[in-house]
Coordinates of C-alpha atoms and ligand atoms in Angstrom, one line a residue:
M1 CA 32.8 85.6 126.9
K2 CA 36.0 87.0 125.9
S3 CA 38.5 86.4 129.7
D4 CA 40.1 89.4 131.5
F5 CA 44.2 88.7 131.7
V6 CA 45.8 90.6 133.5
L7 CA 49.7 90.6 134.0
G8 CA 51.3 91.5 137.4
I9 CA 55.0 92.6 137.7
S10 CA 57.1 93.0 140.3
A11 CA 60.6 94.0 139.3
Y12 CA 63.5 97.0 139.8
Y13 CA 64.9 95.7 143.4
H14 CA 64.7 92.8 143.7
D15 CA 63.1 89.3 143.0
S16 CA 61.7 90.0 139.7
A17 CA 58.7 88.2 138.6
A18 CA 55.6 87.8 136.6
C19 CA 52.3 86.2 136.9
L20 CA 49.3 86.0 135.3
I21 CA 45.5 86.0 136.1
R22 CA 42.7 84.6 134.3
D23 CA 39.3 86.1 135.1
G24 CA 40.3 86.2 138.9
E25 CA 42.5 82.4 138.3
I26 CA 46.6 82.4 139.2
V27 CA 47.3 80.8 136.1
S28 CA 51.1 81.0 136.4
A29 CA 54.0 83.0 138.0
A30 CA 57.7 82.8 137.9
Q31 CA 60.7 84.5 139.4
E32 CA 62.7 85.7 136.5
E33 CA 66.2 84.7 138.7
R34 CA 65.1 80.8 137.5
F35 CA 65.5 81.5 134.0
I36 CA 68.6 83.8 134.0
R37 CA 69.9 81.8 137.0
K38 CA 71.4 84.9 139.1
K39 CA 69.5 84.6 142.5
H40 CA 66.9 87.7 143.0
T41 CA 67.7 89.2 140.3
A42 CA 66.0 92.9 140.1
K43 CA 66.6 92.6 135.8
F44 CA 62.8 93.8 134.5
P45 CA 61.2 89.3 133.8
S46 CA 61.2 89.5 130.8
E47 CA 61.9 85.5 130.5
A48 CA 59.0 85.3 133.1
I49 CA 56.5 87.2 131.0
Q50 CA 57.1 85.6 128.3
F51 CA 56.7 82.1 129.9
C52 CA 53.8 82.9 131.5
L53 CA 51.9 84.3 128.4
N54 CA 53.0 81.3 126.5
D55 CA 51.9 79.3 129.1
A56 CA 48.3 79.9 128.7
G57 CA 48.6 80.8 124.8
V58 CA 47.8 83.8 125.7
A59 CA 48.5 87.6 123.3
W60 CA 49.3 90.8 124.5
Q61 CA 46.3 91.9 123.0
D62 CA 44.7 89.9 124.9
L63 CA 45.3 91.5 128.3
R64 CA 43.6 93.7 130.5
F65 CA 46.3 95.0 132.1
I66 CA 50.0 95.1 133.0
V67 CA 49.8 95.9 136.4
F68 CA 53.2 97.4 138.4
Y69 CA 53.5 95.9 142.1
D70 CA 54.5 99.6 143.3
K71 CA 54.5 103.6 142.8
P72 CA 57.7 104.7 141.5
L73 CA 57.1 107.9 142.0
I74 CA 56.5 107.6 146.3
K75 CA 59.0 105.4 146.3
F76 CA 61.0 108.2 144.9
E77 CA 60.0 111.1 147.2
R78 CA 60.2 108.5 150.3
L79 CA 64.1 107.9 149.3
L80 CA 64.4 112.0 148.9
E81 CA 62.8 113.2 151.7
T82 CA 65.1 110.5 153.7
Y83 CA 68.6 112.1 151.8
L84 CA 67.9 115.4 152.8
T85 CA 67.1 114.4 156.8
F86 CA 70.0 112.7 156.7
A87 CA 72.0 115.5 154.6
P88 CA 75.1 115.6 153.9
R89 CA 75.5 112.0 155.3
G90 CA 74.7 109.7 152.3
I91 CA 75.6 112.4 149.7
T92 CA 78.1 109.7 147.7
S93 CA 74.8 107.4 147.9
F94 CA 72.5 110.0 147.3
I95 CA 75.1 111.3 143.7
T96 CA 75.3 107.7 142.5
A97 CA 71.7 106.5 142.3
M98 CA 70.4 109.9 141.8
P99 CA 70.8 109.6 137.9
V100 CA 69.4 106.1 137.3
W101 CA 66.4 107.7 139.5
L102 CA 66.0 110.6 137.3
K103 CA 66.6 109.3 133.8
E104 CA 64.9 105.6 134.6
K105 CA 63.4 105.0 137.3
L106 CA 60.9 108.0 137.8
F107 CA 59.6 107.7 133.9
L108 CA 59.3 104.0 135.4
K109 CA 55.9 103.8 132.7
N110 CA 58.1 104.7 130.1
L111 CA 60.7 102.2 130.7
L112 CA 58.5 99.4 131.0
R113 CA 56.1 100.2 128.1
K114 CA 59.6 100.4 125.9
E115 CA 60.4 96.5 128.2
C116 CA 57.2 95.2 127.2
G117 CA 57.3 97.2 123.2
R118 CA 61.0 94.9 123.4
I119 CA 59.8 91.7 124.5
A120 CA 55.8 91.8 122.2
G121 CA 57.9 93.0 119.2
I122 CA 55.4 96.0 119.3
T123 CA 56.7 98.8 117.7
N124 CA 53.8 101.4 118.6
L125 CA 53.6 101.4 122.6
K126 CA 50.0 102.9 122.1
D127 CA 49.2 99.1 120.4
L128 CA 49.7 97.9 124.7
P129 CA 47.7 97.1 127.0
Q130 CA 47.6 99.7 129.8
I131 CA 49.8 100.0 132.9
L132 CA 48.5 100.4 135.9
F133 CA 50.4 100.7 139.1
G134 CA 49.6 98.7 142.5
E135 CA 50.7 100.2 146.1
H136 CA 53.9 98.4 147.3
H137 CA 52.2 96.9 150.3
E138 CA 48.5 96.9 149.1
S139 CA 50.2 94.1 146.3
H140 CA 51.6 92.4 149.4
A141 CA 48.4 92.5 151.3
A142 CA 46.6 91.1 148.3
A143 CA 49.0 88.6 147.7
A144 CA 48.7 87.4 151.1
F145 CA 44.6 87.3 151.1
F146 CA 42.8 87.0 147.8
P147 CA 44.2 83.6 147.0
S148 CA 43.8 82.8 150.6
P149 CA 40.8 79.9 152.2
F150 CA 39.1 82.7 154.0
R151 CA 36.1 85.0 153.1
E152 CA 37.0 87.2 155.6
A153 CA 40.4 87.7 157.5
A154 CA 42.4 90.1 159.0
V155 CA 45.5 91.2 157.4
L156 CA 49.8 91.9 158.5
C157 CA 52.2 92.4 156.0
M158 CA 55.6 93.5 157.3
D159 CA 58.9 93.8 155.6
G160 CA 62.1 95.9 154.8
V161 CA 60.2 98.9 152.8
G162 CA 58.6 99.5 149.8
E163 CA 57.1 103.3 149.4
W164 CA 56.6 104.1 152.7
A165 CA 54.8 101.3 155.0
T166 CA 56.9 98.9 156.6
T167 CA 54.4 97.3 158.5
S168 CA 50.6 97.6 157.7
A169 CA 47.7 95.9 158.7
W170 CA 44.0 95.1 156.5
V171 CA 40.9 93.5 156.9
G172 CA 39.9 91.1 153.8
N173 CA 36.5 90.5 153.2
D174 CA 35.7 89.1 149.4
S175 CA 36.7 90.8 146.9
S176 CA 37.9 93.9 148.8
L177 CA 40.5 94.9 151.1
T178 CA 40.0 97.8 153.9
P179 CA 43.5 99.7 155.0
L180 CA 43.3 99.9 158.9
W181 CA 47.2 101.1 159.8
E182 CA 50.7 101.0 158.7
I183 CA 54.4 102.2 160.0
P184 CA 56.5 104.1 158.0
F185 CA 59.9 104.0 156.8
P186 CA 62.2 104.2 158.6
H187 CA 61.3 101.9 161.1
S188 CA 60.8 98.4 160.2
L189 CA 60.9 95.2 161.5
G190 CA 62.7 93.4 157.7
L191 CA 65.0 96.1 158.3
L192 CA 66.2 95.5 161.5
Y193 CA 66.0 91.8 161.0
S194 CA 68.4 93.1 157.8
A195 CA 70.9 94.7 160.0
F196 CA 71.7 91.8 162.1
T197 CA 71.8 89.9 159.1
Y198 CA 74.6 92.1 157.8
Y199 CA 76.5 92.9 161.2
T200 CA 76.6 88.7 161.7
G201 CA 77.9 89.2 157.9
F202 CA 75.4 87.1 156.0
K203 CA 74.2 88.8 152.7
V204 CA 70.8 91.3 153.0
N205 CA 67.7 90.4 151.2
S206 CA 69.1 86.9 151.1
G207 CA 71.0 85.1 154.6
E208 CA 67.8 86.8 156.4
Y209 CA 67.2 82.8 156.6
K210 CA 70.3 82.1 157.8
V211 CA 70.0 84.0 160.7
M212 CA 66.8 82.2 161.7
G213 CA 68.7 79.3 160.9
L214 CA 71.4 80.1 163.2
A215 CA 69.0 81.5 165.9
P216 CA 69.0 78.2 168.4
Y217 CA 72.2 77.8 167.8
G218 CA 72.5 81.0 170.3
R219 CA 71.3 82.3 173.5
P220 CA 69.6 86.1 173.5
T221 CA 72.0 87.9 175.5
Y222 CA 71.7 90.3 173.5
V223 CA 67.5 91.0 173.4
D224 CA 68.2 93.5 176.5
A225 CA 70.4 95.6 174.3
I226 CA 68.6 95.6 171.8
Y227 CA 65.0 96.6 173.6
E228 CA 67.5 98.8 175.3
H229 CA 69.0 100.8 172.6
L230 CA 67.4 99.9 169.5
L231 CA 64.1 99.6 169.7
D232 CA 61.2 101.3 171.1
V233 CA 58.1 98.2 171.7
K234 CA 54.7 99.1 172.5
P235 CA 51.9 96.9 174.3
D236 CA 50.4 96.5 171.4
G237 CA 53.0 95.7 169.2
T238 CA 54.0 99.3 167.5
F239 CA 57.6 100.3 167.4
R240 CA 60.1 102.4 166.5
L241 CA 64.1 102.0 165.5
N242 CA 66.2 104.2 166.9
M243 CA 68.3 105.6 164.3
D244 CA 71.2 106.4 166.0
Y245 CA 72.3 102.9 165.5
F246 CA 71.2 102.5 161.6
D247 CA 73.1 103.9 158.6
Y248 CA 71.3 102.0 156.0
C249 CA 69.1 106.2 155.5
T250 CA 71.6 107.1 153.8
G251 CA 72.3 103.9 152.0
L252 CA 76.0 103.6 152.5
K253 CA 75.6 100.3 155.2
M254 CA 73.2 99.0 157.6
T255 CA 75.0 99.6 161.3
N256 CA 77.0 101.7 162.0
E257 CA 80.2 102.5 164.6
K258 CA 77.9 102.9 167.8
F259 CA 76.6 100.2 166.7
D260 CA 79.3 98.1 166.4
E261 CA 80.1 99.8 169.9
L262 CA 77.4 98.3 171.8
F263 CA 77.9 95.3 170.2
E264 CA 81.8 94.9 171.2
G265 CA 82.6 94.5 167.5
P266 CA 82.7 94.6 164.1
P267 CA 80.4 93.4 161.7
R268 CA 81.7 89.9 161.0
T269 CA 83.5 89.1 158.0
P270 CA 81.7 87.1 155.7
E271 CA 83.2 83.8 155.2
T272 CA 85.0 83.9 157.9
N273 CA 84.3 81.1 161.1
L274 CA 81.5 82.0 163.0
T275 CA 81.6 81.9 167.2
Q276 CA 79.2 82.0 169.4
R277 CA 78.8 85.5 169.5
E278 CA 77.1 85.8 165.9
M279 CA 75.2 82.8 167.2
D280 CA 73.5 84.8 170.5
L281 CA 73.2 87.9 168.2
A282 CA 71.1 85.7 166.1
R283 CA 69.4 84.3 168.6
S284 CA 67.9 87.8 170.0
V285 CA 67.4 89.1 167.4
Q286 CA 65.1 86.1 166.6
E287 CA 63.1 87.0 170.0
V288 CA 63.0 90.3 169.8
T289 CA 61.3 89.6 166.0
E290 CA 59.1 87.2 167.4
E291 CA 57.7 88.8 170.3
V292 CA 56.9 91.7 167.7
M293 CA 54.5 89.1 165.7
L294 CA 53.0 88.2 168.4
R295 CA 52.7 91.8 169.5
L296 CA 50.8 92.7 166.1
G297 CA 48.8 89.5 165.7
R298 CA 47.2 89.6 169.1
T299 CA 46.6 93.9 168.5
L300 CA 45.3 93.3 164.5
Y301 CA 43.1 90.3 166.2
S302 CA 41.6 92.0 168.7
E303 CA 40.7 95.9 166.9
T304 CA 39.2 93.6 163.7
G305 CA 37.8 90.7 165.4
Q306 CA 38.5 88.5 162.8
D307 CA 39.3 84.7 163.5
Y308 CA 41.9 84.6 160.6
L309 CA 45.6 85.7 159.3
C310 CA 46.5 86.0 156.5
L311 CA 50.3 87.3 156.8
S312 CA 52.7 88.8 153.6
G313 CA 55.9 90.8 153.0
G314 CA 59.4 89.6 153.5
V315 CA 59.0 88.7 157.3
A316 CA 56.2 86.7 157.1
L317 CA 59.2 84.1 155.7
N318 CA 60.0 84.0 159.3
C319 CA 58.0 80.6 159.7
V320 CA 60.5 80.0 163.3
G321 CA 58.0 83.8 164.7
N322 CA 54.7 82.4 162.1
G323 CA 55.1 79.1 163.9
R324 CA 54.9 80.5 167.6
L325 CA 51.8 83.0 166.0
L326 CA 49.8 80.0 164.9
R327 CA 50.7 78.2 168.1
E328 CA 50.7 80.9 171.0
G329 CA 48.3 83.7 169.1
P330 CA 44.9 84.1 169.8
F331 CA 43.9 83.2 165.8
K332 CA 42.6 79.8 164.5
G333 CA 44.2 79.3 161.6
I334 CA 47.1 81.5 160.0
W335 CA 47.9 81.8 155.7
I336 CA 51.0 82.6 154.4
Q337 CA 51.7 83.7 151.4
P338 CA 54.5 81.5 149.4
A339 CA 56.2 84.0 147.3
A340 CA 55.6 86.5 150.5
G341 CA 58.8 88.8 149.5
D342 CA 58.1 91.1 146.4
A343 CA 58.0 87.9 143.9
G344 CA 55.1 87.2 144.9
S345 CA 53.7 91.2 145.1
A346 CA 53.8 89.8 141.2
V347 CA 50.5 87.9 142.1
G348 CA 48.9 90.9 144.7
A349 CA 49.2 93.5 141.3
A350 CA 47.3 91.5 139.4
L351 CA 44.9 90.2 141.6
S352 CA 44.2 93.8 143.3
A353 CA 43.7 95.2 139.9
Y354 CA 40.9 92.4 139.0
H355 CA 39.1 92.9 142.4
Q356 CA 39.7 96.5 143.2
Y357 CA 39.9 98.1 140.5
L358 CA 37.4 96.4 137.9
G359 CA 35.5 95.2 140.6
K360 CA 34.6 91.9 140.1
P361 CA 34.3 89.1 142.0
R362 CA 36.2 86.4 144.3
T363 CA 35.9 83.0 143.8
I364 CA 37.4 80.9 146.8
A365 CA 39.1 77.3 146.4
A366 CA 37.0 74.4 147.7
N367 CA 39.7 73.1 149.1
G368 CA 42.8 74.8 150.4
D369 CA 44.0 77.9 148.9
S370 CA 44.3 79.4 145.2
M371 CA 47.9 79.4 144.7
K372 CA 47.7 75.1 143.4
G373 CA 50.5 74.7 145.6
S374 CA 52.8 77.0 144.5
Y375 CA 53.3 75.0 141.3
L376 CA 53.3 78.0 139.1
G377 CA 56.4 77.4 136.7
P378 CA 57.7 75.6 133.5
R379 CA 57.2 72.0 132.9
Y380 CA 58.3 69.8 130.8
T381 CA 56.8 66.7 129.0
N382 CA 58.6 62.8 129.3
D383 CA 59.5 63.5 125.0
Q384 CA 60.8 66.9 125.7
I385 CA 63.3 65.9 128.8
E386 CA 64.2 62.7 125.9
Q387 CA 65.4 64.7 123.3
I388 CA 67.2 67.4 126.2
L389 CA 68.7 63.7 127.7
K390 CA 70.5 62.5 124.2
K391 CA 71.5 65.7 122.9
I392 CA 73.7 66.0 125.5
G393 CA 74.5 61.8 126.2
A394 CA 73.1 61.4 129.5
V395 CA 72.4 58.0 129.7
Y396 CA 68.5 57.2 131.3
C397 CA 66.2 54.9 131.8
R398 CA 62.2 55.1 131.4
L399 CA 60.0 54.1 134.1
E400 CA 56.5 53.4 135.1
E401 CA 55.3 55.3 138.1
D402 CA 55.1 52.2 140.3
Q403 CA 57.9 51.2 139.1
L404 CA 60.3 54.5 139.9
L405 CA 58.5 55.4 142.9
E406 CA 59.6 51.6 144.2
Q407 CA 63.6 52.2 143.4
M408 CA 63.6 56.2 144.4
A409 CA 62.6 54.7 147.9
Q410 CA 64.8 52.1 148.3
H411 CA 67.5 54.3 147.1
L412 CA 66.6 56.7 149.8
A413 CA 65.9 54.0 152.2
S414 CA 70.2 53.2 151.3
E415 CA 71.6 57.1 151.8
K416 CA 72.1 57.7 148.8
V417 CA 70.9 61.3 147.7
V418 CA 67.9 61.8 144.7
G419 CA 67.8 64.5 142.2
W420 CA 64.3 64.5 142.5
F421 CA 62.2 66.7 139.2
Q422 CA 58.7 66.6 138.5
G423 CA 55.4 68.9 137.7
R424 CA 55.3 72.5 137.7
M425 CA 58.6 74.8 138.8
E426 CA 58.1 76.3 141.7
F427 CA 56.8 80.3 142.8
G428 CA 58.4 81.1 145.4
P429 CA 62.1 80.9 147.7
R430 CA 60.8 77.3 149.0
A431 CA 61.3 73.7 146.6
L432 CA 57.9 72.1 147.7
G433 CA 58.8 68.4 145.5
G434 CA 59.0 70.2 142.3
R435 CA 62.9 71.3 141.9
S436 CA 63.6 69.2 145.3
I437 CA 66.5 66.8 146.4
L438 CA 65.2 64.4 148.2
G439 CA 67.0 62.3 151.6
D440 CA 66.4 59.9 154.5
P441 CA 65.6 62.1 157.2
R442 CA 66.6 58.5 159.9
S443 CA 70.4 59.1 158.7
K444 CA 72.9 60.4 160.8
Q445 CA 74.6 61.8 158.9
M446 CA 72.6 63.3 156.1
Q447 CA 72.6 66.6 157.4
S448 CA 76.4 66.6 156.9
V449 CA 76.6 64.7 153.9
M450 CA 74.0 67.0 151.9
N451 CA 74.9 70.7 153.5
L452 CA 79.4 69.7 152.4
K453 CA 78.4 67.7 149.7
I454 CA 75.7 68.2 147.5
K455 CA 74.7 71.6 148.1
F456 CA 78.1 73.0 149.0
R457 CA 76.4 75.6 152.1
E458 CA 77.3 75.8 155.6
S459 CA 77.5 72.9 157.9
F460 CA 74.7 74.8 160.3
R461 CA 71.9 74.9 158.2
P462 CA 69.0 73.0 159.2
F463 CA 66.7 70.8 156.8
A464 CA 63.3 70.7 156.3
P465 CA 60.9 67.4 156.3
S466 CA 57.7 66.9 153.3
V467 CA 55.6 64.9 155.5
L468 CA 52.7 62.7 154.4
R469 CA 49.7 65.5 155.7
E470 CA 47.8 63.2 157.6
R471 CA 50.5 62.4 159.2
V472 CA 52.2 65.2 160.2
S473 CA 50.9 65.0 164.2
D474 CA 53.0 61.8 164.4
Y475 CA 55.9 63.3 163.5
F476 CA 55.4 67.4 164.6
E477 CA 53.4 69.5 167.2
M478 CA 51.2 70.2 164.7
Y479 CA 48.2 69.8 163.3
T480 CA 47.3 71.9 160.5
D481 CA 48.3 72.4 156.5
S482 CA 51.5 73.8 156.5
P483 CA 51.8 73.4 152.4
Y484 CA 54.9 75.8 151.7
M485 CA 56.9 75.0 154.7
L486 CA 56.2 78.1 155.8
L487 CA 55.7 76.8 160.0
V488 CA 58.1 76.0 161.8
A489 CA 56.8 73.1 164.3
P490 CA 58.6 71.1 167.6
V491 CA 59.7 67.5 166.7
L492 CA 57.4 65.2 169.0
E493 CA 58.5 64.8 172.3
K494 CA 58.7 60.8 172.0
R495 CA 60.6 60.9 168.9
R496 CA 63.3 62.7 170.9
V497 CA 66.6 61.5 171.6
Q498 CA 67.9 62.8 174.7
L499 CA 71.1 63.9 175.8
T500 CA 73.4 62.0 177.3
E501 CA 75.6 62.7 180.7
A502 CA 78.5 63.7 178.6
Q503 CA 76.4 66.2 176.0
H504 CA 74.3 68.0 178.7
G505 CA 77.4 70.3 179.0
L506 CA 77.2 70.9 175.1
W507 CA 75.9 74.1 173.8
G508 CA 75.9 75.6 170.4
I509 CA 77.0 74.5 167.4
D510 CA 79.0 72.0 169.7
L511 CA 75.5 69.7 169.4
L512 CA 75.4 70.5 165.6
N513 CA 76.4 66.3 165.4
V514 CA 74.3 65.2 168.2
P515 CA 71.0 63.2 166.3
K516 CA 68.1 65.1 168.1
S517 CA 65.4 62.6 167.2
D518 CA 64.6 59.3 165.4
I519 CA 64.3 62.0 161.8
P520 CA 67.6 63.7 163.2
A521 CA 68.3 65.3 159.3
V522 CA 65.6 67.5 159.4
T523 CA 66.0 68.5 163.2
H524 CA 66.9 71.4 164.3
V525 CA 69.4 71.7 168.1
D526 CA 66.6 73.0 169.4
Y527 CA 64.1 70.3 168.9
S528 CA 61.8 72.3 165.9
A529 CA 61.9 71.4 162.1
R530 CA 60.4 72.8 159.6
V531 CA 57.9 71.3 158.2
Q532 CA 56.0 70.8 154.5
T533 CA 52.6 68.7 154.7
V534 CA 52.1 67.2 151.1
T535 CA 48.2 65.8 150.0
E536 CA 47.8 63.7 146.9
A537 CA 45.3 66.7 145.0
T538 CA 48.3 69.4 145.4
N539 CA 51.4 66.9 143.9
P540 CA 50.1 63.2 143.7
R541 CA 53.6 62.3 142.5
Y542 CA 55.5 63.3 145.5
Y543 CA 52.6 61.6 147.6
R544 CA 52.7 58.3 146.4
L545 CA 56.8 58.7 147.1
L546 CA 56.2 59.8 150.4
Q547 CA 53.9 57.1 150.9
M548 CA 55.7 54.0 149.4
F549 CA 59.1 55.2 151.9
E550 CA 56.7 54.9 154.8
R551 CA 56.0 51.4 153.1
K552 CA 59.3 50.4 152.8
T553 CA 60.5 52.2 156.2
G554 CA 58.1 53.0 158.4
C555 CA 58.4 57.0 157.8
A556 CA 56.6 59.2 156.3
V557 CA 59.1 61.5 156.5
L558 CA 61.5 62.6 153.8
I559 CA 64.3 65.6 153.7
N560 CA 62.9 68.0 151.1
T561 CA 66.0 70.9 150.3
S562 CA 66.2 72.8 147.0
F563 CA 68.0 71.8 143.1
N564 CA 70.3 73.9 143.5
V565 CA 74.1 74.4 144.9
R566 CA 74.7 77.8 147.6
G567 CA 74.0 80.8 145.7
E568 CA 72.8 79.4 142.2
P569 CA 69.0 79.6 141.7
I570 CA 66.7 76.8 141.8
V571 CA 66.6 74.2 139.1
C572 CA 64.0 75.6 135.7
T573 CA 65.5 72.9 133.2
P574 CA 65.9 69.1 133.1
E575 CA 69.3 70.8 131.7
D576 CA 69.8 73.2 134.8
A577 CA 69.1 69.7 136.9
Y578 CA 71.7 67.6 134.5
R579 CA 74.3 70.5 135.0
C580 CA 73.9 70.6 139.3
F581 CA 73.6 66.7 139.2
M582 CA 77.2 66.1 137.9
R583 CA 78.5 68.6 139.7
T584 CA 78.1 67.7 142.8
D585 CA 77.6 64.3 144.7
M586 CA 74.0 63.2 144.2
D587 CA 73.2 59.7 143.8
V588 CA 70.1 59.5 141.5
L589 CA 68.2 62.1 139.1
V590 CA 64.5 61.7 138.5
L591 CA 63.2 64.0 135.3
E592 CA 59.9 62.8 135.4
D593 CA 59.9 59.2 134.3
M594 CA 63.3 59.5 133.4
V595 CA 65.8 58.0 135.6
L596 CA 69.4 58.8 136.1
L597 CA 72.0 56.8 138.2
K598 CA 75.7 59.3 138.9
Q599 CA 77.5 56.0 138.3
D600 CA 76.2 55.7 134.6
Q601 CA 76.8 59.1 133.3
P602 CA 80.2 60.3 130.8
P603 CA 82.6 61.7 132.8
V604 CA 82.7 65.2 132.4
P605 CA 85.4 67.6 133.1
E606 CA 87.4 67.7 136.2
D607 CA 87.1 71.6 136.6
T608 CA 85.6 73.3 139.6
S609 CA 85.6 76.9 138.0
W610 CA 81.9 76.7 138.0
M611 CA 81.5 77.5 141.9
Q612 CA 82.5 81.3 140.7
E613 CA 79.5 81.7 138.9
F614 CA 77.3 81.5 141.6
E615 CA 78.1 85.1 143.8
L616 CA 77.3 83.3 147.5
D617 CA 74.7 84.1 149.1
Ligands
LIG1 FE1 58.5 94.3 150.0

């Protein structure tokens, strides 16, 4: 019987991506940024699409449908209506945006056909498969529910904005998704968070993670001001923003002078010193976000009576909020789409068309979920890697797995930093042991070394631990799977280091270099950690490395950070990995069975101009 192949695409906003499914099974998925080396790119995902099709050996003619993740006409209606409501304030951005919309985006179907025809080498565009359009939040909801391990569940999507919805609630049952209610633009939890991201001097749609990381250094001093002036939250969690304080409707900037007045100063200039004020602002917006997430979760639970919850949309990357929802909320279990932002909607769009449009049944994975650990991107064989290494003149040796793991565990235990490249590249923003940089979490200096000498990023940023699944409760207050590093949990009381008398008065960034536990490099200032649990089934070689490290050191945890420097997309190819390895203070590089030591490599010219290559995030 002929298979049903569906290609999902998300593009033209941020985090462009493609996904291929075969008879409802997710076969491959990747973000365009990894191929063209531009973080969060909005470009049409030509490279990602070609990877997905080539990897599966699927021709364009084999596709049943191409599905785009949102509906441009409704988005246009929202933009137009918003501009008109706020006219004449947004006239400049209106004039900038409209020609692009009128020329390209409004006729997106034609543009998509042209782009697909171009990469397919098809001149008669009638020969292309039919193009369908999903709705933005429906694609999020589908990405959250269909790959989840649950037969039925409540579904909550929270993001900045797509068409009109910014928050939406659904019930998933087998192969169907039923909408319950939504909160429309401009009232948006994602945009509120982004407004504070902008105001604290970070990049919108990218620096939200930093605000979350900064929050534990701060005090919740602005919570009352947020509730009093910016956000009206009802007991059921639904909310309205007071638009007097925000300028995003006019497309000019996120916040305005009134916002500055309320928080007594202008936005922080990016890259200038962070002060306690930014930390307090971060803590305050984080607390408010968590409270809204908890209330919405409780409401959805009482409305649906479902035991399980699925989450998606950019706000679902707020792993501190997710962790609280799991610990303090009413649900028995929570599953979060690992590519919770718009990239994951390529998966959702394809699955939605398959189950809801074609009416095909859904198969639930026997163990865990259907995202395959999110290892859905390109992989390289040992032979391919050897060829590449020979071509670039790298010095390497090829090892059997046992020897390789033994050596890596030894390097890690002696505080060496290891670039770890094996298997398929991860889909979504987190590296999960396919394209990771690893270190020893017991080391007191590792956080600072890895931030400043390896990643070239801000010193306050915490690192996350990978832990053997069966040992997670020996380190963290966590009793479930967290395969995608999207749940934050407290480090166990017994592992914490109590502050000395002299340290008791310290607050904020002054606490940065005070060890908090026996795994200090992955313990945040508030004793929390963003945990990834690793199983043999999803990533056998990484699992065995963790086992080997535990055998050697008694510690079943490693630092796992993404394989890139600040502003750079996660590495995709062995060439990307080698380049990143040579530009940083990483000590060892593993590419499948190949091991490279920094000291053996031919020197590269002293040149730091590459640092300008990546726009700072
Ligand atoms: Fe979205």
